[in-house]
Amino acid sequence: MRFKVSDQIRSIKPYVAGKPIDELKRELQISHVIKLASNENPLGFSPYVYRAVISMLNDMNRYPDSSGYLLTQKIAQKYQVNPSNVVIGNGSDDLIALLSTAFLEQDDEAVMPYPTFLMYEITVKASKAKPVMVPLQDFGINLDSLLENITAKTKIVFITNPFNPTGSFISKDAFNDFMKKVPDNVLVIVDEAYIEFSRDQSIFNSLAAPLTDPRIISLRTFSKAYGLAGFRVGYGIMDNEISDIIQRIRQPFNVNSLGQAAACAAIEDLDFLQRSIDCVHTGIDFLTAGLKNLGLDVLPTESNFLMVNVKTDATRIFKKMLSLGVIVRSMQSYGFDTFLRINAGTRAENIECLKALETVLAEG
Ligand SMILES: *Cc1c(COP(=O)(O)O)cnc(C)c1O
């Protein structure tokens, strides 16, 4: 191409999202499809959200509130931080990109576990910096190995807790030990997209941490536990000096009016949040038992999804399940050739998923 593009950008592999339900319906010409592939909320979202969004529709000729005033206030109140510590984003993906843009220069390095959520690698490369990928150990983040890979060029370390895709987690003790060895000028981005689902009391929770340790940035999202994935709302809690920088470079209207209204309503409905969490716990336990019954090995998980070893080519199984109208994820592209990732659905979805997998495995 005659237009110059940097090697980093050229090396980005396009993000592959979970297959959309409507796409599979079109392809197979069937009307019933279930999706347990993108860790979405099987219960939908709070009725408060529905009402708030309908009433916001009347104002959609106006630009959104660029400061996200109300939503920022509500988040700050919920987590007992100052509004100036909160930055909202068009999903937490947006915040990952903003942080990479703000803090990475050419030749800088960002250390991350491998394999993991692809947005870290993509945004680091888009910022012309170098992702340093540190292999997992026993399906979890290897904190010692992350530390060994920190150099004078390192500006950011990415941590996901609980971890996607394996469901493993980092304890308070392990994280605090880790932070003792992280240099003062390195930011540690803790992506807690799934933390609401964690049942282990020893898990590290970063929310109050940025106030005592400016290196730590917590990222959270309304996409999972609150069921607002389509609205695209995430937020970060960070030290004032960092939020001041991010506020300068974010698009003024990065969270649209419907997203702001939806998130403001969702954060008030604690009952829906609790039902969502309960549904995930029930679903994970049900799927785990059902998969073990099929003779399969399931990784323990603190999240709303689990990884299962189907002991054969996972992509082949994934495709056969697709033909039965069940969308899950093959973990082959993550290097886990025989693993599927399945998120907890409703009881009916979980039953259907187990049946489809049993049918497919019986075919050999
Ligand atoms: C789903 C997910 C997110 C959330 O992304 P949004 O942009 O907020 O929808 C962030 N990090 C990880 C690891 C995820 O799996």
mmCIF file of C-alpha atoms and ligand atoms in Angstrom, residues 39 90-94 96 117 120 160 164 191 193-194 220-224 229 232-234, ligand 1:
data_model
loop_
_atom_site.group_PDB
_atom_site.id
_atom_site.type_symbol
_atom_site.label_atom_id
_atom_site.label_comp_id
_atom_site.label_asym_id
_atom_site.label_seq_id
_atom_site.Cartn_x
_atom_site.Cartn_y
_atom_site.Cartn_z
ATOM 1 C CA ASN A 39 -20.351 -13.531 28.870
ATOM 2 C CA ASN A 90 -17.743 3.866 25.830
ATOM 3 C CA GLY A 91 -17.342 0.457 27.465
ATOM 4 C CA SER A 92 -14.199 -0.304 29.425
ATOM 5 C CA ASP A 93 -12.636 -1.013 26.023
ATOM 6 C CA ASP A 94 -12.628 2.751 25.528
ATOM 7 C CA ILE A 96 -8.180 0.639 27.910
ATOM 8 C CA PHE A 117 -8.502 -10.245 26.424
ATOM 9 C CA TYR A 120 -4.850 -4.859 25.605
ATOM 10 C CA THR A 160 -7.512 -9.043 34.638
ATOM 11 C CA ASN A 164 -10.650 -13.958 31.114
ATOM 12 C CA ASP A 191 -9.561 -4.896 34.738
ATOM 13 C CA ALA A 193 -15.066 -6.704 34.343
ATOM 14 C CA TYR A 194 -16.255 -9.829 36.174
ATOM 15 C CA ARG A 220 -15.171 -1.822 35.624
ATOM 16 C CA THR A 221 -18.070 -2.178 33.248
ATOM 17 C CA PHE A 222 -21.853 -2.153 33.025
ATOM 18 C CA SER A 223 -21.652 -4.776 30.263
ATOM 19 C CA LYS A 224 -21.677 -7.924 32.377
ATOM 20 C CA ALA A 229 -23.294 -4.634 26.898
ATOM 21 C CA ARG A 232 -21.430 0.500 25.956
ATOM 22 C CA VAL A 233 -20.680 1.977 29.378
ATOM 23 C CA GLY A 234 -17.567 1.356 31.451
HETATM 24 C C1 LIG B 1 -16.171 -8.066 28.672
HETATM 25 C C2 LIG B 1 -14.844 -7.545 29.122
HETATM 26 C C3 LIG B 1 -14.658 -6.192 29.321
HETATM 27 C C4 LIG B 1 -15.789 -5.212 29.173
HETATM 28 O O1 LIG B 1 -15.763 -4.595 27.984
HETATM 29 P P1 LIG B 1 -16.786 -3.396 27.695
HETATM 30 O O2 LIG B 1 -16.038 -2.601 26.701
HETATM 31 O O3 LIG B 1 -16.985 -2.658 28.979
HETATM 32 O O4 LIG B 1 -18.040 -4.023 27.201
HETATM 33 C C5 LIG B 1 -13.429 -5.735 29.763
HETATM 34 N N1 LIG B 1 -12.427 -6.594 30.010
HETATM 35 C C6 LIG B 1 -12.582 -7.915 29.850
HETATM 36 C C7 LIG B 1 -11.459 -8.823 30.172
HETATM 37 C C8 LIG B 1 -13.786 -8.429 29.378
HETATM 38 O O5 LIG B 1 -13.909 -9.740 29.184
#
